[in-house]
Coordinates of C-alpha atoms and ligand atoms in Angstrom, one line a residue:
X1317 CA 119.8 85.9 134.3
X1318 CA 118.4 86.1 130.8
X1319 CA 116.1 88.9 129.6
X1320 CA 114.2 86.6 127.2
X1321 CA 112.9 84.3 129.9
X1322 CA 109.5 84.8 131.5
X1323 CA 109.9 85.7 135.1
X1324 CA 107.8 83.2 137.0
X1325 CA 107.9 85.1 140.3
X1326 CA 105.8 87.9 138.8
X1327 CA 102.9 85.6 137.8
X1328 CA 99.7 84.9 139.7
X1329 CA 98.3 81.4 139.4
X1330 CA 96.0 82.1 136.4
X1331 CA 98.8 83.9 134.6
X1332 CA 101.1 81.0 135.1
X1333 CA 98.4 78.5 134.0
X1334 CA 98.0 80.6 130.8
X1335 CA 101.7 80.8 130.2
X1336 CA 102.1 77.0 130.6
X1337 CA 99.2 76.4 128.2
X1338 CA 100.6 78.8 125.6
X1339 CA 103.8 76.7 125.6
X1340 CA 101.9 73.4 125.2
X1341 CA 102.2 72.3 128.9
X1342 CA 99.3 71.3 131.2
X1343 CA 97.7 74.1 133.3
X1344 CA 97.8 72.0 136.5
X1345 CA 101.6 72.2 136.6
X1346 CA 101.1 75.8 137.8
X1347 CA 99.9 74.3 141.2
X1348 CA 103.0 72.2 141.4
X1349 CA 105.3 75.1 140.6
X1350 CA 103.6 77.3 143.2
X1351 CA 104.0 74.6 145.8
X1352 CA 107.7 74.2 145.1
X1353 CA 108.4 77.9 145.0
X1354 CA 106.2 79.2 147.8
X1355 CA 105.7 76.3 150.2
X1356 CA 109.1 74.6 149.9
X1357 CA 111.3 77.6 148.9
X1358 CA 112.7 75.7 145.9
X1359 CA 113.3 77.8 142.8
X1360 CA 115.6 75.5 140.8
X1361 CA 113.5 73.5 138.3
X1362 CA 116.0 70.6 138.5
X1363 CA 115.1 70.1 142.1
X1364 CA 111.3 69.9 141.4
X1365 CA 111.3 66.1 141.4
X1366 CA 107.6 65.5 140.8
X1367 CA 107.9 67.2 137.4
X1368 CA 108.9 65.1 134.4
X1369 CA 112.4 65.5 133.0
X1370 CA 110.9 66.7 129.8
X1371 CA 108.8 69.4 131.5
X1372 CA 111.8 70.5 133.5
X1373 CA 113.8 71.0 130.3
X1374 CA 111.0 73.0 128.8
X1375 CA 110.7 75.1 131.9
X1376 CA 114.4 75.8 131.9
X1377 CA 114.2 77.0 128.3
X1378 CA 111.3 79.4 128.9
X1379 CA 111.2 80.5 132.5
X1380 CA 113.3 81.7 135.4
X1381 CA 112.5 82.4 139.0
X1382 CA 114.4 85.3 140.6
X1383 CA 114.4 86.0 144.3
X1384 CA 115.7 88.9 146.4
X1385 CA 119.1 87.8 147.8
X1386 CA 120.0 88.3 151.4
X1387 CA 123.2 90.3 151.5
X1388 CA 123.3 90.9 155.2
X1389 CA 121.4 90.1 158.3
X1390 CA 121.5 91.6 161.8
X1391 CA 119.7 90.4 164.9
X1392 CA 118.6 92.7 167.7
X1393 CA 118.8 91.9 171.4
X1394 CA 115.0 91.6 171.3
X1395 CA 115.1 88.9 168.6
X1396 CA 114.1 91.1 165.7
X1397 CA 116.0 90.2 162.6
X1398 CA 116.7 92.8 159.9
X1399 CA 117.6 91.6 156.4
X1400 CA 119.1 93.7 153.6
X1401 CA 118.0 92.2 150.3
X1402 CA 119.4 92.8 146.9
X1403 CA 117.2 92.9 143.8
X1404 CA 117.9 92.0 140.2
X1405 CA 119.2 95.6 139.4
X1406 CA 121.4 95.4 142.5
X1407 CA 119.3 98.0 144.4
X1408 CA 118.8 97.1 148.0
X1409 CA 115.7 97.1 150.3
X1410 CA 115.1 96.0 153.9
X1411 CA 112.7 93.6 155.4
X1412 CA 112.3 92.7 159.1
X1413 CA 111.2 89.6 161.0
X1414 CA 109.6 90.4 164.3
X1415 CA 109.0 87.3 166.4
X1416 CA 106.4 86.9 169.2
X1417 CA 104.3 90.0 168.8
X1418 CA 102.4 87.8 169.8
X1419 CA 102.3 86.3 166.3
X1420 CA 105.3 86.1 164.1
X1421 CA 105.4 89.1 161.8
X1422 CA 107.2 90.0 158.6
X1423 CA 107.5 93.7 157.8
X1424 CA 108.2 94.2 154.1
X1425 CA 108.9 97.1 151.7
X1426 CA 106.8 98.1 148.7
X1427 CA 109.2 100.6 147.2
X1428 CA 112.9 101.4 147.1
X1429 CA 112.8 104.7 149.1
X1430 CA 109.6 106.7 149.3
X1431 CA 108.3 109.9 147.6
X1432 CA 106.1 111.1 150.4
X1433 CA 108.8 113.0 152.4
X1434 CA 107.4 112.7 155.9
X1435 CA 109.7 114.9 158.1
X1436 CA 110.4 112.3 160.7
X1437 CA 111.1 109.3 158.5
X1438 CA 114.5 108.1 157.2
X1439 CA 113.0 106.3 154.2
X1440 CA 111.3 109.6 153.3
X1441 CA 114.7 111.2 153.1
X1442 CA 115.8 108.9 150.4
X1443 CA 113.1 110.0 147.9
X1444 CA 111.6 107.4 145.6
X1445 CA 114.2 105.4 143.8
X1446 CA 111.7 103.0 142.2
X1447 CA 108.6 100.9 142.8
X1448 CA 109.0 97.2 143.7
X1449 CA 107.3 94.7 141.4
X1450 CA 104.7 92.2 142.8
X1451 CA 107.3 89.5 142.6
X1452 CA 109.8 91.5 144.6
X1453 CA 107.2 92.3 147.3
X1454 CA 106.0 88.7 147.6
X1455 CA 109.6 87.5 147.1
X1456 CA 110.6 89.2 150.4
X1457 CA 108.1 87.0 152.2
X1458 CA 109.3 83.9 150.4
X1459 CA 112.9 84.6 151.2
X1460 CA 112.4 85.6 154.8
X1461 CA 110.0 82.8 155.6
X1462 CA 112.6 80.3 154.3
X1463 CA 115.5 82.1 156.2
X1464 CA 113.5 82.1 159.5
X1465 CA 112.2 78.5 159.0
X1466 CA 108.6 79.9 158.9
X1467 CA 107.4 78.3 155.7
X1468 CA 105.2 75.8 157.5
X1469 CA 103.8 78.2 160.1
X1470 CA 101.2 81.0 160.1
X1471 CA 102.6 84.5 160.2
X1472 CA 101.4 88.1 159.8
X1473 CA 102.6 90.6 157.2
X1474 CA 102.7 94.3 157.7
X1475 CA 103.4 96.6 154.8
X1476 CA 105.3 99.0 156.9
X1477 CA 108.8 98.7 155.6
X1478 CA 110.2 101.1 153.0
X1479 CA 107.7 102.8 150.7
X1480 CA 104.1 103.9 150.5
X1481 CA 102.0 100.9 149.4
X1482 CA 99.1 102.9 147.9
X1483 CA 101.6 104.8 145.7
X1484 CA 102.5 101.4 144.2
X1485 CA 98.9 100.1 144.2
X1486 CA 98.8 97.5 141.4
X1487 CA 102.0 95.7 142.3
X1488 CA 101.2 95.7 146.0
X1489 CA 97.7 94.2 145.4
X1490 CA 99.1 91.7 143.0
X1491 CA 101.7 90.6 145.6
X1492 CA 98.9 90.0 148.1
X1493 CA 97.1 87.8 145.5
X1494 CA 100.3 85.8 144.8
X1495 CA 100.8 85.3 148.6
X1496 CA 97.1 84.4 149.0
X1497 CA 97.2 81.6 146.4
X1498 CA 96.0 78.4 148.0
X1499 CA 98.8 76.4 146.3
X1500 CA 101.4 78.7 147.7
X1501 CA 101.6 80.3 151.1
X1502 CA 97.9 80.8 151.4
X1503 CA 98.2 84.0 153.5
X1504 CA 94.8 85.2 154.5
X1505 CA 94.2 88.9 154.0
X1506 CA 93.1 89.1 157.7
X1507 CA 96.8 88.5 158.5
X1508 CA 98.0 91.4 156.3
X1509 CA 98.0 95.0 157.4
X1510 CA 98.6 97.8 154.9
X1511 CA 99.9 101.0 156.4
X1512 CA 99.3 104.2 154.3
X1513 CA 99.8 107.9 154.6
X1514 CA 96.2 108.1 153.2
X1515 CA 96.2 108.5 149.4
X1516 CA 92.4 109.0 148.9
X1517 CA 91.9 107.5 145.4
X1518 CA 94.0 104.5 146.6
X1519 CA 91.8 104.1 149.7
X1520 CA 88.7 104.3 147.5
X1521 CA 90.0 101.5 145.2
X1522 CA 91.0 99.5 148.3
X1523 CA 87.4 99.7 149.5
X1524 CA 86.3 97.7 146.5
X1525 CA 89.0 95.0 146.6
X1526 CA 87.9 91.4 147.0
X1527 CA 91.1 90.6 148.9
X1528 CA 91.1 93.3 151.5
X1529 CA 93.9 93.6 154.0
X1530 CA 93.6 95.3 157.4
X1531 CA 94.0 99.1 157.1
X1532 CA 96.3 101.3 159.1
X1533 CA 96.3 105.1 158.5
X1534 CA 99.4 107.1 159.4
X1535 CA 97.7 110.2 160.9
X1536 CA 100.3 111.9 163.1
X1537 CA 98.6 115.2 163.4
X1538 CA 95.1 116.6 164.2
X1539 CA 95.0 119.9 162.3
X1540 CA 95.4 120.3 158.5
X1541 CA 98.2 122.8 159.0
X1542 CA 100.3 120.6 161.3
X1543 CA 99.6 117.5 159.2
X1544 CA 100.7 119.2 156.0
X1545 CA 103.9 120.3 157.8
X1546 CA 104.7 116.7 158.9
X1547 CA 103.1 114.7 156.1
X1548 CA 103.4 116.6 152.8
X1549 CA 100.8 114.6 150.8
X1550 CA 98.2 116.1 153.2
X1551 CA 98.2 119.1 150.9
X1552 CA 96.6 117.0 148.2
X1553 CA 94.7 114.6 150.4
X1554 CA 93.7 116.5 153.5
X1555 CA 93.0 115.0 156.8
X1556 CA 89.2 115.8 156.6
X1557 CA 89.0 113.9 153.3
X1558 CA 90.9 110.9 154.6
X1559 CA 88.7 110.7 157.7
X1560 CA 85.6 110.9 155.5
X1561 CA 86.9 108.1 153.3
X1562 CA 87.5 106.0 156.5
X1563 CA 84.0 106.7 157.7
X1564 CA 82.7 105.1 154.5
X1565 CA 85.2 102.3 154.4
X1566 CA 83.5 98.9 154.3
X1567 CA 84.8 97.0 157.4
X1568 CA 84.4 93.4 158.1
X1569 CA 82.6 92.4 161.3
X1570 CA 84.6 93.3 164.4
X1571 CA 87.3 94.8 162.4
X1572 CA 88.6 98.4 162.9
X1573 CA 90.9 100.9 161.2
X1574 CA 94.2 101.4 163.0
X1575 CA 95.3 105.0 163.2
X1576 CA 99.1 105.4 163.7
X1577 CA 100.3 108.4 165.4
X1578 CA 104.0 109.1 165.8
X1579 CA 104.6 111.2 168.9
X1580 CA 107.1 114.0 168.5
X1581 CA 108.2 115.8 171.6
X1582 CA 106.7 119.2 172.0
X1583 CA 105.1 119.0 168.5
X1584 CA 102.0 116.8 168.5
X1585 CA 102.0 115.3 172.0
X1586 CA 100.1 117.8 174.1
X1587 CA 96.8 116.9 175.9
X1588 CA 94.9 119.2 173.5
X1589 CA 96.2 117.1 170.6
X1590 CA 95.0 113.9 172.2
X1591 CA 91.5 115.4 172.9
X1592 CA 91.3 116.7 169.3
X1593 CA 92.3 113.2 168.0
X1594 CA 89.5 111.6 170.0
X1595 CA 87.0 114.1 168.5
X1596 CA 88.3 113.4 165.0
X1597 CA 87.9 109.7 165.4
X1598 CA 84.3 109.8 166.7
X1599 CA 82.0 107.7 164.5
X1600 CA 84.9 105.7 163.0
X1601 CA 85.5 102.1 164.1
X1602 CA 89.0 102.7 165.1
X1603 CA 91.9 102.0 167.4
X1604 CA 95.0 104.1 167.9
X1605 CA 98.6 102.9 167.8
X1606 CA 100.9 105.5 169.4
X1607 CA 104.5 105.3 168.1
X1608 CA 107.0 107.3 170.2
X1609 CA 109.5 108.6 167.6
X1610 CA 112.5 106.5 166.8
X1611 CA 115.0 109.3 166.7
X1612 CA 117.8 109.3 164.2
X1613 CA 120.6 111.7 163.1
X1614 CA 119.2 114.0 160.5
X1615 CA 115.6 113.8 161.9
X1616 CA 114.8 117.2 163.4
X1617 CA 112.5 115.8 166.1
X1618 CA 112.9 114.2 169.6
X1619 CA 111.2 111.3 171.2
X1620 CA 108.8 112.5 174.0
X1621 CA 109.3 111.4 177.6
X1622 CA 107.3 108.4 178.7
X1623 CA 105.1 110.6 180.9
X1624 CA 103.8 112.4 177.8
X1625 CA 103.2 109.1 176.0
X1626 CA 101.2 107.8 179.0
X1627 CA 99.3 111.0 179.3
X1628 CA 98.3 111.0 175.6
X1629 CA 97.3 107.3 175.8
X1630 CA 95.2 108.0 179.0
X1631 CA 93.3 110.8 177.4
X1632 CA 92.3 108.5 174.5
X1633 CA 91.5 105.6 176.8
X1634 CA 89.3 107.9 179.0
X1635 CA 87.3 108.6 175.8
X1636 CA 86.8 104.9 175.2
X1637 CA 89.3 104.7 172.4
X1638 CA 91.4 101.5 172.2
X1639 CA 94.9 102.6 172.3
X1640 CA 98.3 100.8 172.2
X1641 CA 101.8 102.1 172.4
X1642 CA 104.1 100.5 169.9
X1643 CA 107.0 98.9 171.5
X1644 CA 110.0 99.8 169.5
X1645 CA 111.7 96.7 168.3
X1646 CA 115.1 96.4 166.9
X1647 CA 116.2 99.9 167.6
X1648 CA 119.8 98.8 168.2
X1649 CA 120.0 97.5 164.6
X1650 CA 118.0 100.3 163.0
X1651 CA 115.1 98.0 162.2
X1652 CA 112.5 100.1 163.9
X1653 CA 109.8 102.0 162.1
X1654 CA 111.1 104.8 159.9
X1655 CA 114.7 103.6 160.4
X1656 CA 114.8 101.5 157.2
X1657 CA 117.4 103.0 155.0
X1658 CA 120.0 101.0 153.2
X1659 CA 123.5 101.9 154.0
X1660 CA 126.3 101.1 151.7
X1661 CA 123.9 100.1 148.8
X1662 CA 124.8 100.7 145.2
X1663 CA 123.4 103.4 143.1
X1664 CA 122.4 105.8 145.8
X1665 CA 120.2 108.7 144.8
X1666 CA 121.3 112.2 145.8
X1667 CA 118.8 112.2 148.6
X1668 CA 120.1 108.9 149.9
X1669 CA 123.6 110.2 150.0
X1670 CA 122.5 113.3 151.8
X1671 CA 120.7 111.1 154.3
X1672 CA 123.8 109.1 154.9
X1673 CA 125.9 112.1 155.4
X1674 CA 123.6 113.3 158.1
X1675 CA 123.8 110.1 160.0
Ligands
SAH2116 N1 104.4 104.6 154.1 C1 103.5 103.9 154.9 C2 104.1 102.6 155.5 C3 105.6 102.6 155.9 S1 106.0 103.6 157.3 C4 103.1 104.8 156.1 O1 103.7 105.9 156.2 O2 102.1 104.4 156.7 C5 105.4 102.6 158.6 C6 105.1 103.4 159.9 O3 106.3 103.9 160.5 C7 104.3 104.7 159.6 O4 103.2 104.8 160.6 C8 105.3 105.8 159.8 O5 104.7 107.0 160.1 C9 106.2 105.2 160.9 N2 107.4 105.9 161.1 C10 108.1 106.5 160.1 N3 109.3 107.1 160.6 C11 109.2 106.9 162.0 C12 110.1 107.2 163.0 N4 111.3 107.8 162.8 N5 109.8 106.8 164.3 C13 108.6 106.1 164.5 N6 107.8 105.7 163.5 C14 108.1 106.1 162.2
SF4_2117 FE1 107.0 107.3 153.2 FE2 105.7 106.2 155.2 FE3 108.1 107.2 155.5 FE4 106.1 108.8 155.1 S1 106.4 107.5 156.9 S2 108.1 109.0 154.1 S3 104.9 107.6 153.7 S4 107.6 105.5 154.3

């Protein structure tokens, strides 16, 4: 790995075209390079056989393509596969492949750790270690698609791994543009869901994006007081403001905003909470995804009994709200929501170490 080489995995097609041109090469080679790297999973210039020998030599002198490296993989009884990936600076992140849901889905990270500190989330316990670059976010998809033999097939992407995507706005959006490139994986934004805790200025920017993913808002509570206790950024971006932004969010035909709601036993799972949630969502094209807590050592909450989950869902359904209960996949390998924390990784932050001690 050389610091003086231009990192090709960080470049969108127009940037790559400009970089080639600046080095006296033809712009159209960008398409070929994208095809090799994203469609065929080949990052070694020497194996790019439709490029002339002379061009390959020039590429080797000026560019490199780095990829996250799979350091371990575990498979759940339900088919979910969790990958621990190592980055250039040896930090580790996790990404998950969830088959047949009904589509094939990759769940990827946008940060190492997360600064938001939600009380029920293991990633939150790590604190923010660093943002991921666009190349690292897109690279997770590239590496997982190759590892699961999915390069040729359509798949969905959910930004629901480690991190808060709107806290790393520019790199997240750039990653989506890289993945959307027609010469690469050509992932349609309709197949991408961005899940956020609701950072209002980020939502307002997102509303103006030409490449707009589906939106999922992590709500989890129905009063300002309770939401601030569970989701600390609510102090700065209160529930009322998030919902107002959602009301004005430009939605494509037939599309709706998903509201995620983690159910915590005896905390936010009462019938009154469900009724309040229904009232809050009135006038918003929405659907609700209930997520019974995935408990973990060090998380001071319990998963509610199934009767409470059903009761909560029924109250919403009675009020004509589309509601689904998220089946927890990969719990046996800690690949379920909020369970993404790298164990045994290098350079742990103090928060990470504390989280591990509490396991
Ligand atoms: N930071 C973003 C995306 C990553 S978290 C967000 O918060 O939306 C993805 C989803 O997993 C969120 O809805 C989050 O609330 C949920 N989650 C976090 N910890 C969980 C846990 N222990 N059990 C169940 N869901 C959890
Ligand atoms: Fe961060 Fe999302 Fe976890 Fe909250 S739930 S700490 S925003 S990753």
